[in-house]
């Protein structure tokens, strides 16, 4: 075990994380967030979601599902971005690949942490998922495949550390395929619900994959810049080139998402399709308009797209601003997608008295804390990864 | 590096890959894709072959179960006394924050500023193609093979609440006391299995709104009611394709 660890952890070379007060404060802060989040989660399991969460019978999925989706979309995206270099051999994407593989593990683990507190009896999952396996359930496929995905990505990462590129590539490909199928099944968890008009249809799985590719680009720019800036490292020319390529690929994905979103909106309002129209109005001009126009459209699509095009991917500071806006915007996209899809009440359009036109959901303190805990845990893994793996530098091969 | 030096280098592009290697790679990719595609296709098949006909009421003789339990609701007779709700709560220990059945109020404008109010009892529709059963990752909920009742095994439930999201009828809620989703089961455990012939809500109804019985039995009252001439029969949210077994009639 020790010899494996010694082989996996680089002893020299790469970039050293200077031990500083700043580093310790950052680790401490992320650790604290994690501890508080986990404590809030355990308290919720103990006291019952009925008392601690903002979810209800009518809106059973809240911000934790949105955060889970955010993390796994990012993870799948990072896997896609890493595979462009490692699996498909586009050398320009190699410099960011090791960090992307590591972060795809960090983000999915953080997603699992959050979902563990969203599921009321998560401890029953390991056994019941096996003895009660339901092949017609998308959520079963999604969970099972993401488990396999995590395994493949971890083997890929270890093999990369051991410089065994052949096996790393094979596992990278398996991770990619599993991730894509798992992720499209996550889209299908929503898309195959006939009773939820806002989600129903082929759009969700397609949107999820495209959106993952976009999220992966944004996330790797965000974390790479942070790592270099925080530790005072200087970016090599090939890294800058790589970041520019990732940014341009990200901008292309943003263009696709802008196109998708436009048509989703247009089909949602044209002819007032029942059930869909009300949800769409909540986004366009109702309670969720700020989330949609400022969060999703401005921060998540337009601002990063324009910045990347304006600097042609060359200014690292500008790319960071674009990725920061993107990360925040993407969180809004996940939140709106999950929540707004549940807001139209079941018996809508029947002329019922004392029946809401649109349901409401407000995340509770506990839910906010668990989400912050997930973000803290992800940050903690990121910081530790930079130190342990010396800046995830890729050897030339 | 100069251009002519570059030209001396061995090419690293795809042309150097042998066709055997290319085929091996393709085969591996296809095998993996095929495996997962198989899984995805499997997840699209329905839980049980359900019978649909041109209308919402299946053709006689085409009921998948026997007894094929169903409920007919004569909604114009409902006076919203809520005795059904009270009986359900008592029989099935339904907590304060939840319900297995409830009554909705519908209003329609008539002439001269008047309104007509109809009360509409709702409950689990025990669908022939239940979305909740399809989505459950741990088969904690299923259609009983004999009666077609959608039942729950609380100890199998992980509390992911996908069934609650999938149900078109808002028939499910999470019951903290048993740490599982709870729903109407036509009083299967509390009454039917003990030899009683109807549910608590049916017994409590003073206006004969709710009629419970076996649709597969052509002599039953439910069968006769929904196959009677000049009767308007409808179900709630038929567009979801769930094929519900709770029928509403205007007689």
Coordinates of C-alpha atoms in Angstrom, one line a residue:
Chain A
X1 CA 0.0 0.0 0.0
X2 CA 2.8 2.4 1.0
X3 CA 4.7 1.6 -2.1
X4 CA 1.6 2.2 -4.3
X5 CA 1.0 5.5 -2.5
X6 CA 4.7 6.5 -3.0
X7 CA 4.3 5.6 -6.7
X8 CA 1.1 7.6 -7.1
X9 CA 2.2 10.6 -5.2
X10 CA 4.9 12.5 -7.1
X11 CA 7.9 13.1 -4.8
X12 CA 9.6 15.7 -6.8
X13 CA 9.2 17.8 -9.9
X14 CA 6.1 19.5 -10.9
X15 CA 5.0 22.6 -9.0
X16 CA 5.4 23.0 -5.3
X17 CA 2.6 24.5 -3.2
X18 CA 4.4 26.9 -0.8
X19 CA 3.3 26.4 2.8
X20 CA 1.8 29.7 3.8
X21 CA -0.7 31.2 6.1
X22 CA -2.9 31.8 3.1
X23 CA -3.0 28.1 2.2
X24 CA -3.8 27.1 5.8
X25 CA -6.6 29.7 6.0
X26 CA -8.1 28.4 2.8
X27 CA -7.9 24.8 3.9
X28 CA -9.3 25.7 7.2
X29 CA -12.2 27.6 5.7
X30 CA -13.1 24.9 3.2
X31 CA -12.8 22.3 6.0
X32 CA -15.1 24.4 8.2
X33 CA -17.7 24.7 5.5
X34 CA -17.6 20.9 5.0
X35 CA -18.0 20.2 8.7
X36 CA -20.9 22.7 9.1
X37 CA -22.5 21.2 5.9
X38 CA -22.2 17.7 7.1
X39 CA -23.5 18.6 10.5
X40 CA -26.5 20.3 9.0
X41 CA -27.1 17.2 6.8
X42 CA -26.9 14.8 9.7
X43 CA -29.2 17.0 11.8
X44 CA -31.7 16.9 8.9
X45 CA -31.5 13.1 8.7
X46 CA -32.1 13.0 12.4
X47 CA -34.9 15.6 12.7
X48 CA -36.5 14.7 9.3
X49 CA -36.6 16.8 6.1
X50 CA -40.2 17.8 7.0
X51 CA -38.8 20.0 9.7
X52 CA -35.5 21.2 8.3
X53 CA -35.9 21.4 4.5
X54 CA -38.0 23.7 2.3
X55 CA -39.2 20.8 0.2
X56 CA -42.8 19.7 0.3
X57 CA -45.2 17.0 -1.0
X58 CA -45.7 19.0 -4.2
X59 CA -42.1 20.1 -4.7
X60 CA -40.2 17.1 -3.4
X61 CA -36.9 18.0 -5.0
X62 CA -35.1 21.1 -3.7
X63 CA -31.8 22.8 -3.9
X64 CA -29.8 19.7 -2.9
X65 CA -30.9 18.0 -6.1
X66 CA -29.9 21.1 -8.0
X67 CA -26.5 21.1 -6.4
X68 CA -26.1 17.4 -7.1
X69 CA -26.9 18.0 -10.7
X70 CA -24.5 20.9 -10.8
X71 CA -21.6 18.7 -9.4
X72 CA -22.2 15.7 -11.6
X73 CA -22.7 17.9 -14.7
X74 CA -19.4 19.5 -13.9
X75 CA -17.8 16.2 -13.3
X76 CA -19.0 14.7 -16.6
X77 CA -17.9 17.9 -18.3
X78 CA -14.4 17.7 -16.8
X79 CA -14.2 14.1 -17.9
X80 CA -15.2 15.1 -21.5
X81 CA -12.6 17.9 -21.6
X82 CA -9.9 15.6 -20.2
X83 CA -10.7 12.9 -22.7
X84 CA -10.2 15.3 -25.7
X85 CA -6.4 15.2 -24.9
X86 CA -6.0 11.9 -23.2
X87 CA -8.3 9.7 -25.1
X88 CA -8.6 11.3 -28.5
X89 CA -5.1 12.6 -28.7
X90 CA -5.6 16.3 -29.3
X91 CA -2.2 17.3 -27.7
X92 CA -3.4 20.9 -27.2
X93 CA -5.8 19.6 -24.4
X94 CA -3.1 17.6 -22.6
X95 CA -1.8 20.2 -20.2
X96 CA -5.2 20.6 -18.5
X97 CA -6.1 16.9 -18.6
X98 CA -4.6 15.6 -15.3
X99 CA -6.2 18.3 -13.3
X100 CA -9.4 17.8 -15.1
X101 CA -9.4 14.0 -14.3
X102 CA -8.7 14.8 -10.6
X103 CA -11.4 17.4 -10.4
X104 CA -13.9 15.2 -12.1
X105 CA -13.4 12.8 -9.2
X106 CA -13.5 15.7 -6.7
X107 CA -16.7 17.1 -8.1
X108 CA -18.6 13.8 -8.3
X109 CA -17.6 12.9 -4.8
X110 CA -18.9 16.3 -3.6
X111 CA -22.1 15.6 -5.5
X112 CA -22.4 12.3 -3.8
X113 CA -21.9 14.0 -0.4
X114 CA -24.8 16.4 -1.1
X115 CA -27.2 13.7 -2.5
X116 CA -26.5 11.5 0.6
X117 CA -28.2 14.1 2.7
X118 CA -31.0 14.7 0.1
X119 CA -32.0 11.0 0.1
X120 CA -33.9 10.4 3.3
X121 CA -32.5 6.9 3.9
X122 CA -29.3 6.9 2.0
X123 CA -27.9 4.2 4.2
X124 CA -30.4 1.8 2.6
X125 CA -29.1 2.4 -0.9
X126 CA -26.1 0.0 -1.2
X127 CA -28.2 -3.0 -0.3
X128 CA -31.5 -2.0 -1.8
X129 CA -30.1 -0.9 -5.1
X130 CA -28.8 -4.4 -5.5
X131 CA -31.6 -6.6 -4.2
X132 CA -34.2 -4.3 -5.6
X133 CA -32.5 -3.3 -8.9
X134 CA -35.1 -1.8 -11.3
X135 CA -33.9 -1.8 -14.9
X136 CA -36.8 0.5 -15.9
X137 CA -35.7 3.2 -13.5
X138 CA -33.4 5.9 -14.9
X139 CA -32.4 6.9 -11.5
X140 CA -31.2 3.4 -10.9
X141 CA -29.1 3.5 -14.1
X142 CA -27.8 6.9 -13.3
X143 CA -26.7 5.9 -9.8
X144 CA -25.2 2.6 -10.8
X145 CA -23.4 4.0 -13.8
X146 CA -22.0 7.0 -11.8
X147 CA -20.6 4.5 -9.3
X148 CA -18.9 2.7 -12.2
X149 CA -17.8 6.0 -13.6
X150 CA -16.1 7.0 -10.3
X151 CA -14.3 3.7 -10.3
X152 CA -13.0 4.2 -13.9
X153 CA -12.0 7.7 -13.3
X154 CA -10.0 6.8 -10.2
X155 CA -8.2 4.0 -12.1
X156 CA -7.5 6.4 -14.9
X157 CA -6.1 8.9 -12.5
X158 CA -3.9 6.4 -10.7
X159 CA -2.6 5.1 -14.0
X160 CA -1.8 8.6 -15.1
X161 CA 0.2 9.1 -12.0
X162 CA 2.0 5.8 -12.6
X163 CA 2.7 7.0 -16.2
X164 CA 0.9 4.0 -17.6
X165 CA -0.7 5.8 -20.4
X166 CA -2.1 2.9 -22.3
X167 CA -4.2 1.6 -19.4
X168 CA -5.0 5.2 -18.5
X169 CA -6.4 5.8 -22.0
X170 CA -8.5 2.7 -21.9
X171 CA -10.0 3.6 -18.5
X172 CA -10.4 7.2 -19.6
X173 CA -12.5 5.9 -22.6
X174 CA -14.6 3.7 -20.3
X175 CA -15.0 6.6 -17.9
X176 CA -16.1 8.9 -20.7
X177 CA -18.6 6.4 -22.1
X178 CA -20.0 5.5 -18.7
X179 CA -20.1 9.2 -17.8
X180 CA -22.0 10.1 -20.9
X181 CA -24.6 7.3 -20.5
X182 CA -24.9 8.0 -16.8
X183 CA -25.4 11.7 -17.5
X184 CA -27.9 11.3 -20.2
X185 CA -29.8 9.0 -17.8
X186 CA -29.8 11.8 -15.3
X187 CA -31.4 13.9 -18.1
X188 CA -33.9 11.1 -18.6
X189 CA -34.8 11.1 -14.9
X190 CA -36.5 14.4 -15.7
X191 CA -37.2 13.9 -19.4
X192 CA -39.2 10.7 -19.1
X193 CA -41.7 12.0 -16.6
X194 CA -44.9 12.4 -18.7
X195 CA -46.7 14.2 -15.9
X196 CA -44.1 17.1 -15.8
X197 CA -44.6 19.0 -19.0
X198 CA -41.7 21.4 -18.5
X199 CA -39.2 18.5 -18.4
X200 CA -40.9 15.9 -20.6
X201 CA -39.3 15.1 -24.0
X202 CA -36.0 14.3 -25.5
X203 CA -34.6 17.8 -24.7
X204 CA -33.3 17.0 -21.2
X205 CA -30.7 14.3 -22.0
X206 CA -29.5 16.2 -25.0
X207 CA -29.3 19.5 -23.1
X208 CA -27.5 17.8 -20.2
X209 CA -24.7 16.4 -22.3
X210 CA -24.0 19.7 -24.1
X211 CA -24.3 21.6 -20.9
X212 CA -21.8 19.2 -19.3
X213 CA -19.2 19.9 -22.0
X214 CA -19.7 23.6 -21.4
X215 CA -19.5 23.3 -17.6
X216 CA -16.3 21.2 -17.9
X217 CA -14.6 23.9 -19.9
X218 CA -15.7 26.6 -17.5
X219 CA -14.7 24.6 -14.5
X220 CA -11.2 23.6 -15.7
X221 CA -10.4 27.3 -16.6
X222 CA -11.7 28.4 -13.2
X223 CA -9.7 25.9 -11.1
X224 CA -6.5 26.0 -13.2
X225 CA -6.4 29.8 -12.9
X226 CA -7.1 29.6 -9.2
X227 CA -4.4 27.1 -8.7
X228 CA -1.7 29.1 -10.5
X229 CA -2.8 32.4 -9.0
X230 CA -3.2 31.2 -5.5
X231 CA 0.2 29.4 -5.4
X232 CA 2.1 32.1 -7.4
X233 CA 3.0 29.7 -10.2
X234 CA 3.8 30.9 -13.7
X235 CA 1.8 29.4 -16.5
X236 CA 3.8 27.7 -19.2
X237 CA 3.2 28.7 -22.8
X238 CA 1.7 25.3 -23.6
X239 CA -0.7 25.7 -20.6
X240 CA -1.8 29.1 -21.8
X241 CA -2.4 27.7 -25.3
X242 CA -4.3 24.9 -23.7
X243 CA -6.5 27.3 -21.7
X244 CA -7.2 29.2 -24.9
X245 CA -8.3 26.1 -26.7
X246 CA -10.5 25.0 -23.8
X247 CA -12.1 28.5 -23.7
X248 CA -12.8 28.4 -27.4
X249 CA -14.4 25.0 -27.2
X250 CA -16.4 26.3 -24.2
X251 CA -17.6 29.2 -26.2
X252 CA -18.7 26.9 -28.9
X253 CA -20.7 24.9 -26.4
X254 CA -22.2 28.1 -25.0
X255 CA -23.3 29.1 -28.4
X256 CA -25.1 25.7 -28.7
X257 CA -26.7 26.2 -25.2
X258 CA -27.8 29.7 -26.2
X259 CA -29.4 28.1 -29.3
X260 CA -31.0 25.3 -27.3
X261 CA -32.3 27.6 -24.7
X262 CA -33.8 30.0 -27.2
X263 CA -35.8 27.3 -28.9
X264 CA -36.8 25.7 -25.5
X265 CA -38.3 29.1 -24.6
X266 CA -40.0 29.6 -28.0
X267 CA -41.6 26.2 -28.0
X268 CA -42.6 26.8 -24.4
X269 CA -44.6 29.9 -25.1
X270 CA -45.9 29.4 -28.6
X271 CA -49.5 28.3 -28.5
X272 CA -49.5 28.3 -24.7
X273 CA -48.8 24.5 -24.3
X274 CA -50.5 23.6 -21.0
X275 CA -48.2 23.0 -18.1
X276 CA -45.2 24.1 -20.0
X277 CA -46.3 27.6 -20.6
X278 CA -46.9 28.5 -16.9
X279 CA -43.4 27.2 -16.0
X280 CA -41.9 29.2 -18.9
X281 CA -43.6 32.3 -17.8
X282 CA -42.2 31.9 -14.3
X283 CA -38.8 32.0 -15.8
X284 CA -39.4 34.7 -18.4
X285 CA -41.4 37.2 -16.4
X286 CA -42.4 35.6 -13.1
X287 CA -40.7 34.9 -9.8
X288 CA -37.7 33.2 -11.5
X289 CA -37.1 36.0 -14.0
X290 CA -34.1 37.4 -12.1
X291 CA -32.6 33.9 -11.9
X292 CA -33.2 33.3 -15.5
X293 CA -32.2 36.6 -17.2
X294 CA -29.3 37.6 -14.8
X295 CA -28.2 34.2 -13.6
X296 CA -28.7 31.9 -16.5
X297 CA -28.6 34.2 -19.6
X298 CA -26.3 37.0 -18.6
X299 CA -23.8 35.2 -16.2
X300 CA -24.1 31.7 -17.6
X301 CA -24.1 32.4 -21.4
X302 CA -23.8 35.9 -22.7
X303 CA -21.0 37.4 -20.5
X304 CA -18.6 34.4 -20.7
X305 CA -19.3 34.0 -24.4
X306 CA -18.5 37.6 -25.2
X307 CA -15.4 37.7 -22.9
X308 CA -13.9 34.6 -24.5
X309 CA -14.5 35.9 -28.0
X310 CA -13.3 39.4 -27.2
X311 CA -9.9 38.2 -25.9
X312 CA -9.7 35.3 -28.3
X313 CA -9.0 33.1 -25.2
X314 CA -5.6 34.8 -24.7
X315 CA -6.0 36.8 -21.5
X316 CA -5.9 34.5 -18.5
X317 CA -7.4 37.1 -16.2
X318 CA -10.3 37.7 -18.6
X319 CA -10.8 33.9 -19.0
X320 CA -11.0 33.6 -15.2
X321 CA -13.7 36.3 -15.0
X322 CA -15.6 34.5 -17.8
X323 CA -15.3 31.2 -15.9
X324 CA -16.4 32.7 -12.6
X325 CA -19.5 34.2 -14.3
X326 CA -20.0 30.8 -16.0
X327 CA -19.8 28.8 -12.8
X328 CA -22.4 31.0 -11.0
X329 CA -24.6 31.1 -14.1
X330 CA -24.5 27.3 -14.4
X331 CA -25.6 26.9 -10.8
X332 CA -28.6 29.0 -11.6
X333 CA -29.3 26.9 -14.7
X334 CA -29.4 23.7 -12.6
X335 CA -31.5 25.3 -9.9
X336 CA -34.1 26.7 -12.2
X337 CA -34.2 23.4 -14.2
X338 CA -34.9 21.4 -11.1
X339 CA -37.3 23.8 -9.2
X340 CA -39.3 25.3 -12.0
X341 CA -40.0 21.9 -13.5
X342 CA -42.1 21.1 -10.3
X343 CA -43.9 24.4 -9.8
X344 CA -46.9 23.8 -12.0
X345 CA -49.4 22.0 -9.7
X346 CA -50.6 18.6 -10.7
X347 CA -54.3 19.5 -11.3
X348 CA -53.5 22.7 -13.2
X349 CA -56.0 24.2 -15.7
X350 CA -59.1 22.5 -14.1
X351 CA -60.6 25.6 -12.7
X352 CA -60.0 24.6 -9.1
X353 CA -60.8 26.9 -6.2
X354 CA -58.2 27.6 -3.4
X355 CA -55.6 25.9 -5.6
X356 CA -52.4 27.7 -6.5
X357 CA -51.5 28.7 -10.1
X358 CA -47.9 28.1 -9.3
X359 CA -46.3 26.3 -6.3
X360 CA -43.5 27.9 -4.3
X361 CA -40.2 26.6 -2.9
X362 CA -37.7 28.5 -0.8
X363 CA -34.5 26.7 0.3
X364 CA -34.1 26.4 4.0
X365 CA -31.1 27.2 6.1
X366 CA -30.2 23.5 6.4
X367 CA -30.4 23.1 2.6
X368 CA -28.1 26.1 2.1
X369 CA -25.6 24.8 4.6
X370 CA -25.5 21.4 3.0
X371 CA -24.9 22.9 -0.4
X372 CA -22.1 25.1 1.0
X373 CA -20.7 22.0 2.6
X374 CA -20.5 20.3 -0.8
X375 CA -18.8 23.4 -2.3
X376 CA -16.4 23.5 0.7
X377 CA -15.6 19.8 0.3
X378 CA -14.9 20.3 -3.4
X379 CA -12.7 23.2 -2.6
X380 CA -10.9 21.2 0.1
X381 CA -10.2 18.3 -2.4
X382 CA -9.0 20.8 -5.0
X383 CA -6.5 22.5 -2.6
X384 CA -5.2 19.2 -1.3
X385 CA -4.9 17.8 -4.9
X386 CA -2.7 20.7 -5.9
X387 CA -0.4 20.1 -3.0
X388 CA -0.3 16.3 -3.2
X389 CA 0.0 16.0 -6.9
X390 CA 2.3 19.1 -7.4
X391 CA 0.1 21.1 -9.7
X392 CA -1.0 18.1 -11.8
X393 CA 1.7 18.7 -14.4
X394 CA 1.5 16.5 -17.5
X395 CA 4.7 14.9 -18.6
X396 CA 5.3 15.1 -22.3
X397 CA 4.4 11.9 -24.0
Chain B
X1 CA 12.5 24.6 -34.5
X2 CA 12.7 25.3 -38.2
X3 CA 10.3 24.1 -40.8
X4 CA 12.7 21.7 -42.4
X5 CA 13.6 20.2 -39.0
X6 CA 10.0 19.7 -38.4
X7 CA 9.6 17.8 -41.6
X8 CA 12.3 15.3 -40.5
X9 CA 10.2 14.3 -37.4
X10 CA 8.2 11.2 -37.4
X11 CA 4.5 12.0 -37.9
X12 CA 2.4 11.5 -34.7
X13 CA -1.0 11.8 -36.5
X14 CA -3.6 9.1 -36.9
X15 CA -2.1 7.8 -40.2
X16 CA 0.6 5.9 -38.3
X17 CA -2.0 3.7 -36.5
X18 CA -2.3 0.3 -38.1
X19 CA -5.7 -0.9 -39.2
X20 CA -5.7 -3.8 -36.8
X21 CA -5.2 -1.3 -33.9
X22 CA -7.9 0.9 -35.3
X23 CA -10.3 -2.1 -35.6
X24 CA -9.5 -3.2 -32.0
X25 CA -10.3 0.3 -30.7
X26 CA -13.6 0.5 -32.7
X27 CA -14.6 -3.0 -31.5
X28 CA -14.0 -2.0 -27.9
X29 CA -16.0 1.2 -28.4
X30 CA -18.9 -0.6 -30.1
X31 CA -19.0 -3.3 -27.4
X32 CA -19.2 -0.8 -24.6
X33 CA -21.7 1.4 -26.4
X34 CA -23.9 -1.7 -27.2
X35 CA -23.9 -2.8 -23.6
X36 CA -25.1 0.6 -22.4
X37 CA -27.5 1.1 -25.3
X38 CA -29.1 -2.2 -24.3
X39 CA -29.6 -1.0 -20.8
X40 CA -31.1 2.3 -22.0
X41 CA -33.5 0.5 -24.3
X42 CA -34.5 -1.8 -21.4
X43 CA -35.3 1.3 -19.3
X44 CA -37.8 2.4 -21.9
X45 CA -39.9 -0.7 -21.8
X46 CA -43.1 -0.5 -19.7
X47 CA -43.5 -2.2 -16.4
X48 CA -46.2 -4.5 -17.5
X49 CA -48.0 -4.8 -20.7
X50 CA -51.0 -2.6 -20.1
X51 CA -54.1 -2.5 -22.2
X52 CA -55.2 0.7 -23.8
X53 CA -58.2 1.1 -26.0
X54 CA -59.6 4.0 -27.9
X55 CA -61.2 5.4 -24.7
X56 CA -60.3 5.7 -21.1
X57 CA -62.3 2.6 -20.1
X58 CA -60.7 -0.7 -21.2
X59 CA -62.7 -3.1 -23.3
X60 CA -64.6 -5.7 -21.2
X61 CA -62.4 -8.8 -20.7
X62 CA -59.2 -6.7 -21.1
X63 CA -58.5 -6.1 -17.5
X64 CA -55.0 -7.3 -16.5
X65 CA -55.9 -8.4 -13.0
X66 CA -58.6 -10.4 -11.2
X67 CA -59.8 -8.9 -9.0
X68 CA -59.0 -5.8 -10.9
X69 CA -59.7 -3.3 -8.2
X70 CA -60.9 0.2 -9.2
X71 CA -63.0 3.0 -7.9
X72 CA -65.8 4.9 -9.5
X73 CA -66.4 8.5 -8.3
X74 CA -69.8 10.0 -8.8
X75 CA -68.5 13.5 -8.2
X76 CA -71.7 15.5 -8.6
X77 CA -73.0 13.8 -5.4
X78 CA -70.0 14.8 -3.3
X79 CA -70.9 17.4 -0.6
X80 CA -67.4 17.8 0.8
X81 CA -68.2 16.5 4.3
X82 CA -64.7 15.0 4.4
X83 CA -65.8 11.9 6.3
X84 CA -63.8 9.9 3.7
X85 CA -60.7 11.8 4.7
X86 CA -61.3 11.3 8.4
X87 CA -61.9 7.5 7.9
X88 CA -58.8 7.2 5.9
X89 CA -56.7 9.0 8.4
X90 CA -58.0 6.8 11.2
X91 CA -57.7 3.5 9.4
X92 CA -54.3 4.0 7.9
X93 CA -52.7 6.2 10.6
X94 CA -52.1 9.1 8.2
X95 CA -50.2 11.9 10.0
X96 CA -51.4 15.5 10.2
X97 CA -49.1 16.8 7.5
X98 CA -50.1 14.1 4.9
X99 CA -53.1 12.7 3.1
X100 CA -53.9 9.6 1.1
X101 CA -57.1 11.1 -0.3
X102 CA -58.4 14.6 -0.4
X103 CA -61.2 16.6 -2.0
X104 CA -60.6 19.4 -4.5
X105 CA -63.2 22.1 -5.4
X106 CA -64.0 23.1 -8.9
X107 CA -66.0 26.1 -9.9
X108 CA -67.7 26.9 -13.2
X109 CA -69.5 30.1 -14.1
X110 CA -73.1 29.9 -15.0
X111 CA -75.3 32.7 -16.3
X112 CA -76.3 35.8 -14.3
X113 CA -73.1 35.7 -12.1
X114 CA -73.9 32.4 -10.6
X115 CA -71.5 29.5 -10.1
X116 CA -71.7 25.8 -10.0
X117 CA -69.4 24.1 -7.5
X118 CA -68.3 20.5 -7.9
X119 CA -66.3 18.6 -5.3
X120 CA -63.8 16.2 -6.7
X121 CA -62.3 13.5 -4.5
X122 CA -58.8 12.4 -5.5
X123 CA -56.6 9.5 -4.5
X124 CA -54.0 7.2 -5.9
X125 CA -55.3 6.0 -9.3
X126 CA -53.6 2.6 -9.1
X127 CA -52.6 3.1 -12.8
X128 CA -52.1 0.2 -15.2
X129 CA -49.0 1.9 -16.3
X130 CA -47.8 3.6 -13.1
X131 CA -45.1 6.2 -13.6
X132 CA -44.1 5.9 -9.9
X133 CA -43.4 2.1 -10.3
X134 CA -41.3 2.7 -13.3
X135 CA -39.0 5.2 -11.7
X136 CA -38.4 3.6 -8.3
X137 CA -34.7 2.6 -8.2
X138 CA -35.2 -0.1 -5.6
X139 CA -38.6 -1.6 -6.5
X140 CA -39.9 -0.4 -3.2
X141 CA -43.3 0.2 -4.9
X142 CA -44.9 -2.1 -7.4
X143 CA -48.3 -3.3 -8.8
X144 CA -49.6 -6.2 -6.8
X145 CA -49.6 -9.2 -9.2
X146 CA -53.0 -10.3 -8.2
X147 CA -55.1 -7.2 -7.5
X148 CA -53.2 -4.5 -9.4
X149 CA -53.0 -2.3 -6.3
X150 CA -49.9 -0.1 -6.3
X151 CA -48.3 -1.1 -3.0
X152 CA -45.3 0.0 -1.0
X153 CA -42.6 -1.8 1.0
X154 CA -41.5 0.9 3.4
X155 CA -38.2 -0.8 4.4
X156 CA -37.1 -0.9 0.8
X157 CA -37.7 2.8 0.2
X158 CA -34.5 4.9 0.1
X159 CA -36.5 8.2 0.2
X160 CA -35.3 9.6 -3.2
X161 CA -38.8 10.9 -3.8
X162 CA -38.7 10.2 -7.5
X163 CA -42.1 8.5 -7.3
X164 CA -43.5 11.7 -5.8
X165 CA -42.1 13.7 -8.6
X166 CA -43.3 11.2 -11.2
X167 CA -46.9 10.8 -10.0
X168 CA -49.3 12.9 -12.1
X169 CA -51.8 12.9 -9.3
X170 CA -50.0 14.1 -6.2
X171 CA -50.9 10.8 -4.5
X172 CA -47.7 10.2 -2.6
X173 CA -46.1 11.9 0.4
X174 CA -43.1 11.1 2.6
X175 CA -44.2 9.7 6.0
X176 CA -41.6 10.6 8.6
X177 CA -42.8 8.0 11.1
X178 CA -41.9 5.1 8.8
X179 CA -39.2 6.9 6.9
X180 CA -40.8 5.9 3.6
X181 CA -43.2 7.2 1.0
X182 CA -46.8 6.5 1.9
X183 CA -49.9 6.3 -0.4
X184 CA -53.4 4.9 -0.8
X185 CA -53.4 1.1 -1.2
X186 CA -57.1 0.7 -1.3
X187 CA -56.8 -0.3 2.4
X188 CA -55.1 -3.5 1.3
X189 CA -53.4 -4.2 4.6
X190 CA -55.9 -2.6 6.9
X191 CA -59.2 -3.9 5.4
X192 CA -59.1 -6.0 2.2
X193 CA -56.7 -8.5 3.5
X194 CA -58.9 -8.9 6.6
X195 CA -61.9 -9.9 4.6
X196 CA -63.6 -6.6 4.2
X197 CA -65.0 -5.8 0.8
X198 CA -64.5 -2.1 0.5
X199 CA -62.2 0.7 1.6
X200 CA -62.5 3.0 4.7
X201 CA -63.4 6.0 2.5
X202 CA -66.1 4.1 0.7
X203 CA -67.7 2.9 3.9
X204 CA -67.6 6.4 5.4
X205 CA -69.2 8.2 2.5
X206 CA -72.8 9.1 3.3
X207 CA -73.6 10.2 -0.3
X208 CA -72.6 7.0 -2.2
X209 CA -70.0 9.0 -4.1
X210 CA -67.2 6.4 -4.0
X211 CA -67.9 2.9 -5.3
X212 CA -65.2 0.3 -5.0
X213 CA -65.0 -3.1 -6.6
X214 CA -63.6 -5.6 -9.1
X215 CA -63.8 -4.3 -12.7
X216 CA -63.1 -7.8 -14.0
X217 CA -66.4 -9.0 -12.6
X218 CA -69.1 -7.9 -15.1
X219 CA -71.7 -8.2 -12.3
X220 CA -69.9 -5.7 -10.0
X221 CA -71.3 -2.3 -9.5
X222 CA -68.2 -0.5 -10.7
X223 CA -68.3 -2.5 -14.0
X224 CA -72.0 -1.7 -14.5
X225 CA -71.5 2.0 -13.7
X226 CA -68.8 2.7 -16.2
X227 CA -70.4 0.5 -18.9
X228 CA -73.8 2.0 -18.5
X229 CA -75.4 3.7 -21.5
X230 CA -75.6 7.5 -21.6
X231 CA -72.9 7.9 -19.0
X232 CA -70.0 10.2 -19.3
X233 CA -66.9 8.5 -18.0
X234 CA -63.6 10.2 -17.6
X235 CA -60.2 9.9 -15.9
X236 CA -57.9 12.6 -14.6
X237 CA -54.9 13.6 -16.7
X238 CA -55.3 10.9 -19.4
X239 CA -52.6 12.6 -21.5
X240 CA -49.9 11.2 -19.2
X241 CA -50.6 7.7 -20.5
X242 CA -50.7 6.2 -17.0
X243 CA -54.0 4.4 -17.6
X244 CA -55.6 5.2 -14.2
X245 CA -58.2 2.9 -12.5
X246 CA -60.2 5.6 -10.8
X247 CA -63.1 6.6 -13.0
X248 CA -65.2 9.7 -12.7
X249 CA -68.8 9.7 -14.0
X250 CA -71.6 12.3 -14.2
X251 CA -74.4 9.9 -13.2

